[in-house]
Short mmCIF file of C-alpha atoms in Angstrom, two decimals:
data_model
loop_
_atom_site.label_atom_id
_atom_site.label_comp_id
_atom_site.label_asym_id
_atom_site.label_seq_id
_atom_site.Cartn_x
_atom_site.Cartn_y
_atom_site.Cartn_z
CA MET D 1 12.58 -12.00 9.02
CA ARG D 2 9.89 -9.96 10.68
CA PHE D 3 6.44 -11.28 11.26
CA GLY D 4 4.53 -8.15 10.23
CA ARG D 5 4.71 -5.10 12.37
CA GLN D 6 1.37 -3.45 13.06
CA MET D 7 1.44 0.02 11.64
CA LYS D 8 -0.79 2.51 13.26
CA LYS D 9 -1.79 5.78 11.67
CA PHE D 10 -1.28 8.91 13.61
CA ARG D 11 -2.51 12.34 12.95
CA HIS D 12 -0.12 15.24 13.22
CA SER D 13 -1.53 18.03 15.30
CA GLY D 14 -0.42 21.21 16.94
CA LEU D 15 3.35 21.00 17.19
CA GLU D 16 3.67 24.62 16.27
CA CYS D 17 1.23 26.01 18.85
CA LYS D 18 0.60 26.34 22.59
CA TRP D 19 4.04 25.95 23.91
CA SER D 20 3.82 27.57 27.29
CA PRO D 21 5.41 26.76 30.60
CA PRO D 22 4.95 24.88 32.78
CA PHE D 23 5.41 21.61 30.88
CA ARG D 24 2.42 20.06 32.62
CA SER D 25 0.09 22.14 30.49
CA ILE D 26 1.42 20.45 27.36
CA LEU D 27 0.41 17.03 28.58
CA GLY D 28 -3.28 17.40 27.95
CA SER D 29 -3.24 19.77 25.01
CA VAL D 30 -0.40 18.78 22.73
CA VAL D 31 -0.26 15.32 21.26
CA VAL D 32 2.56 14.85 18.82
CA VAL D 33 1.77 12.16 16.36
CA VAL D 34 3.41 11.03 13.17
CA CYS D 35 1.72 9.74 10.14
CA VAL D 36 3.71 6.80 8.92
CA SER D 37 2.12 4.90 6.09
CA ARG D 38 2.85 1.29 5.37
CA THR D 39 4.39 2.13 2.02
CA ALA D 40 6.81 4.60 3.57
CA MET D 41 8.04 1.87 5.88
CA CYS D 42 8.59 -0.68 3.13
CA ILE D 43 12.06 -2.02 2.84
CA ARG D 44 12.83 0.06 -0.24
CA ASN D 45 12.51 3.33 1.65
CA LYS D 46 13.88 2.14 4.96
CA SER D 47 16.88 4.45 4.91
CA CYS D 48 14.79 7.56 4.16
CA VAL D 49 12.38 6.64 6.91
CA VAL D 50 15.21 6.08 9.36
CA SER D 51 16.78 9.44 8.65
CA ASP D 52 13.43 11.30 8.78
CA ILE D 53 12.07 9.49 11.75
CA SER D 54 15.32 9.78 13.68
CA HIS D 55 15.15 13.56 13.39
CA LEU D 56 11.52 13.52 14.30
CA CYS D 57 12.24 11.28 17.25
CA TYR D 58 14.73 13.68 18.71
CA PHE D 59 12.33 16.55 18.15
CA VAL D 60 9.52 14.61 19.78
CA GLN D 61 11.72 13.74 22.74
CA LYS D 62 12.74 17.36 23.27
CA ILE D 63 9.18 18.71 23.09
CA LEU D 64 7.42 16.06 25.09
CA MET D 65 9.93 15.23 27.76
CA PHE D 66 7.23 14.83 30.32
CA SER D 67 4.57 13.36 28.12
CA TYR D 68 3.91 9.65 28.19
CA SER D 69 1.65 9.44 25.19
CA PRO D 70 1.80 5.86 23.82
CA PRO D 71 2.43 6.72 20.14
CA VAL D 72 5.94 7.95 20.96
CA TRP D 73 7.03 4.51 22.22
CA ILE D 74 5.54 2.71 19.22
CA ILE D 75 7.60 5.06 17.05
CA HIS D 76 10.71 4.22 19.10
CA GLU D 77 10.07 0.51 18.53
CA GLN D 78 9.60 1.02 14.77
CA VAL D 79 12.65 3.28 14.43
CA PHE D 80 14.60 0.63 16.35
CA VAL D 81 13.67 -2.10 13.83
CA ALA D 82 14.25 0.24 10.87
CA ALA D 83 17.67 1.20 12.27
CA LEU D 84 18.67 -2.44 12.59
CA ASP D 85 17.65 -2.97 8.96
CA CYS D 86 19.81 -0.04 7.91
CA SER D 87 22.77 -1.13 10.16
CA ARG D 88 22.39 1.92 12.35
CA LEU D 89 23.31 0.28 15.66
CA ASP D 90 23.88 3.64 17.30
CA LEU D 91 20.31 4.81 16.66
CA ALA D 92 18.93 1.40 17.56
CA THR D 93 20.76 1.36 20.88
CA LEU D 94 19.50 4.86 21.66
CA CYS D 95 15.88 3.82 21.00
CA LEU D 96 16.33 0.67 23.06
CA LYS D 97 17.75 2.64 26.01
CA GLN D 98 14.69 4.92 26.05
CA LEU D 99 12.36 1.93 25.83
CA ARG D 100 14.18 0.10 28.59
CA LYS D 101 13.94 3.14 30.84
CA GLN D 102 10.23 3.53 30.13
CA PHE D 103 9.20 -0.12 30.25
CA THR D 104 11.48 -2.00 32.68
CA GLY D 105 11.09 -5.75 32.59
CA SER D 106 8.81 -5.73 29.57
CA HIS D 107 8.93 -8.84 27.43
CA ARG D 108 8.30 -6.76 24.33
CA VAL D 109 11.44 -4.69 25.08
CA ARG D 110 13.46 -7.81 25.83
CA ARG D 111 12.46 -9.16 22.45
CA LEU D 112 13.95 -6.04 20.93
CA GLU D 113 17.10 -6.69 22.93
CA GLY D 114 17.15 -10.14 21.35
CA MET D 115 16.80 -8.60 17.88
CA ARG D 116 19.80 -6.43 18.63
CA LEU D 117 21.79 -9.52 19.58
CA GLU D 118 20.68 -11.16 16.35
CA PHE D 119 21.87 -8.12 14.39
CA MET D 120 25.30 -8.61 16.01
CA GLU D 121 25.08 -12.28 15.03
CA LYS D 122 25.21 -13.36 18.70
CA TYR D 123 22.64 -16.04 18.02
CA GLU D 124 23.40 -18.18 21.09
CA GLU D 125 22.83 -15.27 23.48
CA ALA D 126 19.69 -14.24 21.61
CA ASN D 127 18.37 -17.83 21.83
CA LEU D 128 19.02 -17.91 25.60
CA LEU D 129 17.17 -14.61 25.99
CA TYR D 130 14.18 -15.85 23.99
CA ASP D 131 14.17 -19.13 25.98
CA LYS D 132 13.99 -17.11 29.20
CA ILE D 133 11.07 -15.07 27.85
CA ILE D 134 9.24 -18.28 26.83
CA GLN D 135 9.92 -19.77 30.30
CA GLU D 136 8.36 -16.73 31.96
CA ASP D 137 5.48 -16.50 29.50
CA GLU D 138 4.51 -19.67 27.62
CA ALA D 139 2.04 -17.84 25.40
CA ASN D 140 4.62 -15.36 24.09
CA THR D 141 4.48 -15.94 20.33
CA ALA D 142 6.95 -13.21 19.41
CA ALA D 143 9.89 -14.88 21.17
CA ARG D 144 9.09 -18.21 19.58
CA LYS D 145 8.96 -16.67 16.14
CA ARG D 146 12.25 -14.87 16.67
CA LYS D 147 13.88 -18.25 17.38
CA ILE D 148 12.61 -19.47 14.04
CA ALA D 149 13.94 -16.26 12.43
CA ILE D 150 17.38 -17.08 13.86
CA LEU D 151 17.31 -20.51 12.16
CA LYS D 152 16.41 -18.83 8.92
CA ALA D 153 19.18 -16.23 9.29
CA GLN D 154 21.69 -19.02 9.93
CA GLY D 155 20.71 -20.62 6.63
CA ARG D 156 18.93 -23.66 8.20
CA PRO D 157 15.58 -23.74 6.38
CA ILE D 158 14.87 -27.37 7.21
CA ASP D 159 15.23 -26.71 10.93
CA ALA D 160 13.17 -23.53 10.56
CA ILE D 161 10.40 -25.53 8.83
CA ARG D 162 10.44 -28.13 11.60
CA GLU D 163 10.29 -25.53 14.39
CA LEU D 164 7.59 -23.56 12.54
CA ASN D 165 5.53 -26.77 12.20
CA ASP D 166 5.84 -27.34 15.96
CA TYR D 167 4.89 -23.74 16.61
CA LEU D 168 1.80 -24.01 14.41
CA LYS D 169 0.64 -27.15 16.25
CA ILE D 170 0.27 -24.93 19.34
CA PHE D 171 -0.75 -21.63 17.71
CA VAL D 172 -2.91 -22.84 14.82
CA ALA D 173 -4.57 -19.49 14.16
CA ASP D 174 -1.34 -17.58 13.46
CA HIS D 175 -1.85 -16.93 9.76
CA GLU D 176 1.32 -14.92 9.41
CA ALA D 177 3.19 -18.04 10.43
CA TRP D 178 1.29 -20.14 7.87
CA GLN D 179 2.35 -17.65 5.24
CA GLU D 180 5.97 -17.85 6.31
CA LEU D 181 5.81 -21.65 6.25
CA ALA D 182 4.39 -21.54 2.73
CA ASP D 183 7.36 -19.36 1.66
CA LEU D 184 9.81 -21.72 3.29
CA TYR D 185 8.26 -24.73 1.54
CA ILE D 186 8.33 -22.89 -1.80
CA GLY D 187 12.03 -22.24 -1.20
CA GLU D 188 12.52 -25.99 -0.64
CA LEU D 189 10.45 -26.70 -3.77
CA ASP D 190 7.90 -28.66 -1.73
CA TYR D 191 4.89 -27.35 -3.59
CA SER D 192 2.23 -29.65 -2.22
CA LYS D 193 2.96 -28.59 1.40
CA ALA D 194 3.18 -24.97 0.35
CA ALA D 195 -0.29 -25.30 -1.20
CA PHE D 196 -1.63 -26.73 2.05
CA CYS D 197 -0.24 -23.71 4.02
CA LEU D 198 -1.72 -21.28 1.51
CA GLU D 199 -5.07 -23.00 1.81
CA GLU D 200 -4.96 -22.29 5.57
CA VAL D 201 -4.20 -18.64 4.86
CA MET D 202 -7.00 -18.45 2.25
CA MET D 203 -9.51 -19.78 4.76
CA ALA D 204 -8.64 -16.93 7.08
CA TYR D 205 -8.54 -14.22 4.39
CA PRO D 206 -10.92 -15.40 1.62
CA TYR D 207 -11.21 -11.91 0.09
CA ASN D 208 -7.53 -11.27 -0.33
CA HIS D 209 -6.66 -11.61 -4.01
CA LEU D 210 -2.94 -12.02 -3.35
CA TYR D 211 -3.35 -15.34 -1.57
CA CYS D 212 -5.63 -16.71 -4.30
CA GLN D 213 -3.08 -15.66 -6.89
CA LYS D 214 -0.15 -17.19 -4.99
CA TYR D 215 -2.04 -20.42 -4.49
CA ALA D 216 -2.79 -20.54 -8.20
CA GLU D 217 0.88 -19.98 -9.01
CA VAL D 218 1.86 -22.88 -6.76
CA LYS D 219 -0.72 -25.14 -8.39
CA TYR D 220 0.49 -24.07 -11.88
CA THR D 221 4.07 -24.90 -10.84
CA GLN D 222 3.05 -28.33 -9.62
CA GLY D 223 1.63 -29.10 -13.04
CA GLY D 224 -0.78 -31.87 -14.12
CA LEU D 225 -4.31 -31.54 -15.39
CA ASP D 226 -6.10 -31.27 -12.01
CA ASN D 227 -3.60 -28.71 -10.71
CA MET D 228 -3.91 -26.61 -13.85
CA GLU D 229 -7.69 -26.67 -13.48
CA LEU D 230 -7.37 -25.45 -9.93
CA ALA D 231 -4.87 -22.84 -10.97
CA ARG D 232 -7.27 -21.51 -13.60
CA LYS D 233 -10.05 -21.29 -11.02
CA TYR D 234 -7.98 -19.45 -8.47
CA PHE D 235 -6.49 -17.06 -10.97
CA ALA D 236 -10.07 -16.26 -12.02
CA GLN D 237 -11.06 -15.81 -8.38
CA ALA D 238 -8.12 -13.46 -7.83
CA LEU D 239 -9.22 -11.41 -10.80
CA ARG D 240 -12.77 -11.35 -9.55
CA LEU D 241 -11.47 -9.88 -6.27
CA ASN D 242 -9.14 -7.47 -7.96
CA SER D 243 -9.35 -6.99 -11.70
CA THR D 244 -6.00 -5.17 -11.88
CA ASN D 245 -3.89 -8.00 -10.48
CA MET D 246 -1.37 -8.43 -13.35
CA ARG D 247 0.02 -11.73 -12.09
CA ALA D 248 -3.46 -13.22 -12.07
CA LEU D 249 -4.16 -11.84 -15.56
CA PHE D 250 -0.96 -13.30 -16.96
CA GLY D 251 -1.52 -16.55 -15.04
CA LEU D 252 -5.01 -16.96 -16.44
CA TYR D 253 -3.67 -16.31 -19.93
CA MET D 254 -0.84 -18.84 -19.46
CA VAL D 255 -3.17 -21.53 -18.17
CA ARG D 256 -5.57 -21.10 -21.07
CA LEU D 257 -2.65 -21.44 -23.51
CA LEU D 258 -1.87 -24.90 -22.26
CA MET Z 1 33.88 -22.80 -22.88
CA SER Z 2 35.97 -21.49 -20.02
CA ILE Z 3 35.77 -17.76 -20.05
CA VAL Z 4 32.69 -15.76 -19.16
CA LYS Z 5 33.02 -12.06 -19.89
CA LEU Z 6 30.74 -9.51 -18.43
CA THR Z 7 30.26 -5.94 -19.45
CA VAL Z 8 30.17 -3.18 -16.83
CA GLN Z 9 26.44 -2.81 -17.47
CA ALA Z 10 25.61 -6.42 -16.85
CA TYR Z 11 27.76 -6.74 -13.76
CA THR Z 12 26.60 -3.49 -12.18
CA LYS Z 13 22.92 -4.26 -12.77
CA MET Z 14 23.32 -7.64 -11.13
CA VAL Z 15 24.99 -6.06 -8.13
CA LEU Z 16 22.40 -3.24 -7.88
CA HIS Z 17 19.60 -5.79 -8.04
CA ALA Z 18 21.19 -7.66 -5.14
CA ALA Z 19 21.75 -4.44 -3.24
CA LYS Z 20 18.12 -3.43 -3.60
CA TYR Z 21 16.90 -6.65 -1.93
CA PRO Z 22 19.63 -7.81 0.41
CA HIS Z 23 17.20 -9.74 2.55
CA ARG Z 24 15.80 -11.75 -0.35
CA ALA Z 25 17.09 -14.07 -3.02
CA VAL Z 26 17.13 -12.39 -6.41
CA CYS Z 27 17.51 -13.78 -9.88
CA GLY Z 28 17.73 -12.56 -13.41
CA LEU Z 29 18.82 -13.34 -16.88
CA LEU Z 30 21.93 -12.43 -18.75
CA LEU Z 31 21.94 -11.50 -22.42
CA GLY Z 32 24.66 -12.12 -24.89
CA ASP Z 33 25.37 -10.65 -28.26
CA LYS Z 34 23.76 -12.69 -31.00
CA ARG Z 35 26.27 -11.59 -33.61
CA ALA Z 36 29.33 -13.03 -31.88
CA PRO Z 37 28.90 -16.67 -31.06
CA ASP Z 38 32.07 -18.19 -29.70
CA LEU Z 39 32.35 -21.63 -28.16
CA GLU Z 40 35.39 -20.70 -26.08
CA ARG Z 41 34.08 -17.57 -24.42
CA VAL Z 42 30.73 -16.05 -23.70
CA SER Z 43 30.34 -12.30 -23.65
CA LEU Z 44 27.38 -11.19 -21.62
CA VAL Z 45 26.39 -7.62 -22.51
CA ASP Z 46 23.35 -7.00 -20.35
CA ALA Z 47 21.49 -8.29 -17.29
CA VAL Z 48 17.75 -8.24 -16.88
CA PRO Z 49 16.69 -8.47 -13.21
CA LEU Z 50 13.66 -10.73 -12.88
CA PHE Z 51 12.37 -11.67 -9.46
CA HIS Z 52 12.90 -11.07 -5.81
CA VAL Z 53 9.72 -12.79 -4.68
CA ALA Z 54 8.98 -16.51 -4.92
CA LEU Z 55 11.77 -17.42 -7.35
CA PRO Z 56 10.78 -21.06 -7.86
CA LEU Z 57 7.24 -20.33 -9.07
CA ALA Z 58 6.69 -21.04 -12.74
CA PRO Z 59 3.93 -18.87 -14.27
CA MET Z 60 5.61 -15.46 -14.02
CA LEU Z 61 8.97 -16.96 -15.00
CA GLU Z 62 7.41 -18.30 -18.20
CA VAL Z 63 5.86 -14.90 -18.93
CA ALA Z 64 9.17 -13.15 -18.32
CA LEU Z 65 11.05 -15.60 -20.54
CA THR Z 66 8.49 -15.14 -23.34
CA GLN Z 67 8.62 -11.36 -23.13
CA LEU Z 68 12.42 -11.39 -22.95
CA ASP Z 69 12.67 -13.73 -25.94
CA ILE Z 70 10.70 -11.30 -28.10
CA TRP Z 71 12.64 -8.33 -26.77
CA CYS Z 72 15.95 -10.03 -27.49
CA LYS Z 73 14.92 -10.80 -31.10
CA GLU Z 74 14.24 -7.09 -31.64
CA HIS Z 75 17.60 -6.06 -30.18
CA ASP Z 76 19.84 -8.74 -31.72
CA LEU Z 77 20.54 -10.30 -28.35
CA VAL Z 78 20.20 -13.81 -27.07
CA ILE Z 79 19.47 -15.20 -23.56
CA ALA Z 80 22.85 -16.53 -22.67
CA GLY Z 81 22.85 -16.92 -18.91
CA TYR Z 82 21.16 -16.80 -15.59
CA TYR Z 83 22.29 -15.24 -12.34
CA GLN Z 84 21.12 -15.69 -8.78
CA VAL Z 85 22.08 -14.12 -5.49
CA ASN Z 86 20.91 -15.96 -2.46
CA GLU Z 87 19.39 -14.25 0.56
CA ASN Z 88 21.21 -13.16 3.68
CA GLN Z 89 24.61 -13.13 2.02
CA ILE Z 90 27.40 -11.46 3.97
CA SER Z 91 28.55 -9.90 0.80
CA ILE Z 92 26.23 -9.08 -2.05
CA PHE Z 93 29.00 -9.77 -4.46
CA ARG Z 94 28.58 -13.52 -4.19
CA VAL Z 95 26.66 -13.82 -7.44
CA ILE Z 96 26.23 -17.17 -9.08
CA VAL Z 97 26.20 -17.03 -12.85
CA LEU Z 98 25.16 -19.81 -15.17
CA ALA Z 99 26.18 -19.12 -18.67
CA CYS Z 100 25.99 -20.99 -21.89
CA CYS Z 101 26.83 -20.16 -25.40
CA ASP Z 102 24.95 -22.80 -27.31
CA HIS Z 103 23.35 -25.36 -25.04
CA GLU Z 104 23.08 -27.98 -27.78
CA ARG Z 105 26.79 -28.17 -28.32
CA VAL Z 106 28.23 -26.92 -25.05
CA PRO Z 107 26.79 -27.69 -21.65
CA TRP Z 108 25.93 -24.92 -19.15
CA LYS Z 109 28.87 -23.66 -17.12
CA CYS Z 110 28.54 -22.34 -13.63
CA LYS Z 111 30.68 -19.52 -12.29
CA LEU Z 112 30.77 -17.80 -8.93
CA LEU Z 113 31.58 -14.13 -9.26
CA SER Z 114 33.78 -12.86 -6.50
CA GLN Z 115 34.62 -9.41 -5.33
CA ASN Z 116 37.92 -9.49 -7.11
CA CYS Z 117 36.99 -7.84 -10.34
CA HIS Z 118 39.60 -7.32 -12.99
CA LEU Z 119 38.64 -3.81 -13.79
CA CYS Z 120 39.02 -1.08 -11.19
CA LEU Z 121 36.63 0.97 -13.27
CA VAL Z 122 33.82 -1.41 -12.52
CA GLN Z 123 34.47 -1.27 -8.79
CA THR Z 124 34.46 2.49 -8.77
CA ALA Z 125 31.22 2.65 -10.81
CA ARG Z 126 29.57 0.01 -8.67
CA GLY Z 127 30.58 1.72 -5.43
CA ALA Z 128 29.42 5.15 -6.56
CA LEU Z 129 26.07 3.86 -7.75
CA ILE Z 130 25.37 1.89 -4.62
CA ARG Z 131 26.24 4.88 -2.41
CA SER Z 132 23.98 7.21 -4.41
CA GLY Z 133 21.09 4.80 -4.00
CA ALA Z 134 20.81 4.12 -7.73
CA TYR Z 135 19.56 0.58 -6.90
CA LEU Z 136 16.27 2.20 -5.90
CA GLU Z 137 15.76 3.21 -9.56
CA LEU Z 138 16.23 -0.33 -10.82
CA SER Z 139 13.02 -2.17 -11.79
CA ASP Z 140 12.91 -5.86 -12.01
CA PHE Z 141 10.10 -7.95 -13.54
CA ASP Z 142 8.32 -8.19 -10.21
CA ASN Z 143 8.24 -4.38 -9.97
CA HIS Z 144 6.94 -4.29 -13.57
CA LEU Z 145 4.10 -6.68 -12.66
CA ASP Z 146 3.18 -4.49 -9.67
CA ASP Z 147 3.24 -1.31 -11.77
CA LEU Z 148 3.31 -1.70 -15.57
CA ARG Z 149 4.88 1.73 -16.04
CA ARG Z 150 8.12 0.43 -14.61
CA ASP Z 151 10.34 -0.83 -17.39
CA TRP Z 152 12.39 -3.97 -16.76
CA ALA Z 153 14.75 -2.95 -19.56
CA ASN Z 154 15.99 -0.17 -17.23
CA ASP Z 155 17.13 2.31 -19.83
CA HIS Z 156 17.68 5.09 -17.35
CA VAL Z 157 19.75 2.84 -15.09
CA ASN Z 158 21.83 1.85 -18.12
CA ARG Z 159 22.43 5.57 -18.75
CA MET Z 160 23.38 6.10 -15.10
CA ILE Z 161 25.93 3.26 -15.31
CA LEU Z 162 27.34 4.70 -18.54
CA ASP Z 163 27.61 8.13 -16.96
CA SER Z 164 29.38 6.82 -13.90
CA CYS Z 165 32.06 5.07 -15.93
#
């Protein structure tokens, strides 16, 4: 479970030009960036992305050995996560080593170390690592969320729900967490609580048709006259926001049939 | 009813669906041949992958069942079973199959498919298809709802499975 990685767009510029010694002259003039779109990084294409980005990473490392431009390290982090998803521990360890060298003692890098331990199913050690991070920085949300991810990976959804509820009492504005809690409740068939979580998400993102549609689906599943009425309203709202949302179209049709 | 028989096509499509979304629970329906009702054994000829997102939600499930019902009538098939693969499985071959021949006379039977498949042919086909990334070509009903051009009947995947046997 990943709580939404921020994808930044980069422009590719000037790899093919101005390669002149000494290396210092490259620093100001050549910025190697990669354009990685969100769709390219979706789970479906993870393996392609890993193979392409791994080659690009090596290339980037060779060209910009003395450059410390921030985009390179974000790419390292994203390749690390993609490599874990594709079971490429060798590539993930390589990225982690570079990140550790560049950012010693960083909590963000230590979280990645925890993810590596999770991949190897060393959940106890990962938990200890995250506890240490939380001890040093109480406001670190990433480590807390990784602990909940461990519970989910261990197949303990009830414990994950409980921990996520405790987390949300402290960090009420974390809408990603509300979304995750809604999914967990749907998995446990607790539709009323899932609807509550989706209401929190809709308050934060009122113009997102997907949340309206999902809320409508939950209300439809709950059944009953009032819930069907609400479902109809929210399917209609989703269609108003995006008239090509097929689920909302079908949902509106199904509600009117009843 | 004690025997559930699966064709290569049905089994491979179930496994490909699970391989495409290993981090999510997936579900789908199994189709049986209408012309051969048998109370002792159920022969499942095809699998239709349905959802990988929000399995327990009703509206899209009802739409899928309605569409599939009509499709089955046109192709002389009948909805005879349901499969589900839970998320975060160590092995994607832990598929749960619920099959029934005639639910009025015979209750639903639950089977857990294990990796030990009787036919070596199926294992070879399955392995080759997974290695070649054929699961990326598979479209389930969720993919169809996201992009209507994607066909949940998966004719081209059926051809790939046939070619690999």
